[in-house]
PDB file of C-alpha atoms in Angstrom:
ATOM      1  CA  MET O   1     -91.476  46.751  43.860  1.00 92.00           C
ATOM      2  CA  ARG O   2     -92.464  50.994  43.800  1.00 96.00           C
ATOM      3  CA  LYS O   3     -90.011  53.725  42.869  1.00 97.00           C
ATOM      4  CA  LEU O   4     -88.726  55.928  44.995  1.00 97.00           C
ATOM      5  CA  THR O   5     -88.149  60.151  43.820  1.00 97.00           C
ATOM      6  CA  LEU O   6     -85.549  62.168  45.900  1.00 97.00           C
ATOM      7  CA  LYS O   7     -84.768  65.470  45.039  1.00 97.00           C
ATOM      8  CA  ARG O   8     -82.119  67.939  46.661  1.00 95.00           C
ATOM      9  CA  LYS O   9     -83.471  71.603  46.478  1.00 93.00           C
ATOM     10  CA  TRP O  10     -81.213  73.949  44.599  1.00 92.00           C
ATOM     11  CA  SER O  11     -79.453  75.924  47.725  1.00 87.00           C
ATOM     12  CA  LEU O  12     -75.929  78.251  48.485  1.00 84.00           C
ATOM     13  CA  ILE O  13     -76.607  76.643  51.380  1.00 76.00           C
ATOM     14  CA  GLU O  14     -74.579  73.237  51.547  1.00 75.00           C
ATOM     15  CA  CYS O  15     -73.530  74.112  47.781  1.00 79.00           C
ATOM     16  CA  ALA O  16     -70.277  73.071  48.321  1.00 81.00           C
ATOM     17  CA  SER O  17     -71.180  69.963  50.105  1.00 82.00           C
ATOM     18  CA  ARG O  18     -70.227  66.029  49.351  1.00 89.00           C
ATOM     19  CA  ILE O  19     -74.639  65.118  49.796  1.00 92.00           C
ATOM     20  CA  TYR O  20     -74.538  61.359  50.046  1.00 94.00           C
ATOM     21  CA  LEU O  21     -78.031  59.182  49.544  1.00 95.00           C
ATOM     22  CA  TYR O  22     -78.669  55.904  51.568  1.00 97.00           C
ATOM     23  CA  VAL O  23     -81.631  52.969  51.209  1.00 96.00           C
ATOM     24  CA  GLN O  24     -82.638  50.837  53.579  1.00 96.00           C
ATOM     25  CA  SER O  25     -82.362  47.258  51.976  1.00 93.00           C
ATOM     26  CA  PRO O  26     -81.210  43.496  53.143  1.00 92.00           C
ATOM     27  CA  ILE O  27     -78.354  42.375  54.639  1.00 90.00           C
ATOM     28  CA  GLU O  28     -76.967  40.929  51.076  1.00 91.00           C
ATOM     29  CA  GLN O  29     -76.964  44.358  49.808  1.00 92.00           C
ATOM     30  CA  ALA O  30     -75.406  46.770  52.020  1.00 95.00           C
ATOM     31  CA  ASP O  31     -72.235  48.358  52.043  1.00 94.00           C
ATOM     32  CA  THR O  32     -73.088  50.639  55.346  1.00 95.00           C
ATOM     33  CA  GLU O  33     -74.880  50.701  58.632  1.00 96.00           C
ATOM     34  CA  ILE O  34     -76.714  53.932  59.939  1.00 96.00           C
ATOM     35  CA  ASP O  35     -78.146  54.512  63.261  1.00 94.00           C
ATOM     36  CA  GLY O  36     -78.196  50.299  63.854  1.00 95.00           C
ATOM     37  CA  ILE O  37     -79.839  49.817  59.803  1.00 96.00           C
ATOM     38  CA  ASP O  38     -78.346  48.215  56.922  1.00 96.00           C
ATOM     39  CA  CYS O  39     -78.432  50.605  54.065  1.00 97.00           C
ATOM     40  CA  LYS O  40     -76.752  50.204  50.623  1.00 96.00           C
ATOM     41  CA  ALA O  41     -74.783  53.591  49.180  1.00 96.00           C
ATOM     42  CA  LEU O  42     -77.271  55.127  46.200  1.00 94.00           C
ATOM     43  CA  GLY O  43     -73.969  58.320  44.723  1.00 93.00           C
ATOM     44  CA  ARG O  44     -74.239  61.619  45.484  1.00 94.00           C
ATOM     45  CA  LEU O  45     -76.476  63.695  45.021  1.00 93.00           C
ATOM     46  CA  LYS O  46     -76.134  67.284  43.599  1.00 93.00           C
ATOM     47  CA  ASN O  47     -76.786  70.593  44.184  1.00 92.00           C
ATOM     48  CA  GLY O  48     -80.648  70.747  42.397  1.00 93.00           C
ATOM     49  CA  LYS O  49     -80.663  67.433  41.140  1.00 95.00           C
ATOM     50  CA  THR O  50     -82.896  64.229  41.018  1.00 96.00           C
ATOM     51  CA  VAL O  51     -82.414  60.422  41.756  1.00 96.00           C
ATOM     52  CA  THR O  52     -85.069  57.749  41.281  1.00 96.00           C
ATOM     53  CA  VAL O  53     -84.796  54.029  42.166  1.00 95.00           C
ATOM     54  CA  ASP O  54     -86.577  51.094  43.403  1.00 94.00           C
ATOM     55  CA  ILE O  55     -87.903  50.625  46.679  1.00 95.00           C
ATOM     56  CA  PRO O  56     -89.588  47.668  48.261  1.00 93.00           C
ATOM     57  CA  ASP O  57     -92.991  47.734  50.114  1.00 95.00           C
ATOM     58  CA  GLU O  58     -92.032  47.630  53.089  1.00 95.00           C
ATOM     59  CA  ALA O  59     -91.319  50.267  55.291  1.00 96.00           C
ATOM     60  CA  THR O  60     -88.042  51.774  53.776  1.00 97.00           C
ATOM     61  CA  ALA O  61     -85.395  54.169  55.905  1.00 97.00           C
ATOM     62  CA  VAL O  62     -83.809  57.171  53.800  1.00 97.00           C
ATOM     63  CA  PHE O  63     -81.026  59.054  54.854  1.00 96.00           C
ATOM     64  CA  VAL O  64     -79.397  62.186  53.614  1.00 94.00           C
ATOM     65  CA  VAL O  65     -75.426  62.171  54.964  1.00 93.00           C
ATOM     66  CA  SER O  66     -72.332  65.154  54.356  1.00 88.00           C
ATOM     67  CA  SER O  67     -69.610  65.246  56.572  1.00 84.00           C
ATOM     68  CA  THR O  68     -71.449  68.102  58.940  1.00 82.00           C
ATOM     69  CA  MET O  69     -75.002  66.586  59.195  1.00 85.00           C
ATOM     70  CA  GLN O  70     -77.492  64.439  58.646  1.00 90.00           C
ATOM     71  CA  ALA O  71     -80.784  63.672  58.211  1.00 93.00           C
ATOM     72  CA  SER O  72     -83.612  60.835  58.027  1.00 95.00           C
ATOM     73  CA  TYR O  73     -86.985  59.891  56.591  1.00 97.00           C
ATOM     74  CA  THR O  74     -88.828  56.650  57.236  1.00 97.00           C
ATOM     75  CA  ILE O  75     -91.173  55.900  54.460  1.00 97.00           C
ATOM     76  CA  PRO O  76     -94.143  54.134  55.159  1.00 96.00           C
ATOM     77  CA  ALA O  77     -95.479  50.415  53.865  1.00 96.00           C
ATOM     78  CA  GLY O  78     -97.621  50.841  50.616  1.00 96.00           C
ATOM     79  CA  ALA O  79     -96.989  50.014  47.396  1.00 95.00           C
ATOM     80  CA  THR O  80     -98.052  53.795  45.363  1.00 96.00           C
ATOM     81  CA  ASP O  81     -94.673  56.092  44.119  1.00 97.00           C
ATOM     82  CA  VAL O  82     -93.113  57.953  46.723  1.00 97.00           C
ATOM     83  CA  SER O  83     -91.589  61.699  46.497  1.00 98.00           C
ATOM     84  CA  LEU O  84     -89.454  63.519  48.206  1.00 98.00           C
ATOM     85  CA  LEU O  85     -87.652  66.512  48.398  1.00 97.00           C
ATOM     86  CA  ALA O  86     -84.328  67.132  50.571  1.00 95.00           C
ATOM     87  CA  LYS O  87     -83.431  70.489  51.345  1.00 92.00           C
ATOM     88  CA  PRO O  88     -81.665  73.097  54.050  1.00 86.00           C
ATOM     89  CA  ALA O  89     -83.395  74.786  56.668  1.00 81.00           C
ATOM     90  CA  TYR O  90     -82.217  77.742  58.052  1.00 75.00           C
ATOM     91  CA  ASN O  91     -82.563  77.679  62.148  1.00 72.00           C
ATOM     92  CA  PRO O  92     -80.373  79.764  63.873  1.00 70.00           C
ATOM     93  CA  ALA O  93     -80.162  77.297  66.790  1.00 74.00           C
ATOM     94  CA  GLN O  94     -78.956  74.693  64.726  1.00 67.00           C
ATOM     95  CA  GLY O  95     -77.435  76.515  61.331  1.00 67.00           C
ATOM     96  CA  ASN O  96     -78.913  74.377  58.494  1.00 66.00           C
ATOM     97  CA  PRO O  97     -79.654  71.506  58.654  1.00 80.00           C
ATOM     98  CA  PHE O  98     -81.240  69.186  56.261  1.00 85.00           C
ATOM     99  CA  THR O  99     -83.986  68.011  56.236  1.00 91.00           C
ATOM    100  CA  ILE O 100     -86.494  65.784  54.438  1.00 95.00           C
ATOM    101  CA  SER O 101     -90.169  66.034  53.775  1.00 95.00           C
ATOM    102  CA  GLU O 102     -93.255  64.695  50.712  1.00 95.00           C
ATOM    103  CA  ASN O 103     -92.591  66.303  47.937  1.00 87.00           C
TER     104      ASN O 103
END
């Protein structure tokens, strides 16, 4: 097992949105499916807050979802801890989509 630390960058964009964190999990622990991947809901990811959870050493998908957007990131297999940053990225053509990147 390794640690995943995901920080939601504080921003006025999407600040009122309820954004939730989902992590790929085995089917027996999953409580929802996103894009055909079994996921476990890990609760709300509040503006400017950081969440740390245990993830397996296998490749793992991470999703950040609200009623208006969805962002995903696939963490490659490995044994080292992972630190990610979720933030809105202004794009006039797409509005304000969220992105997840390594921190």
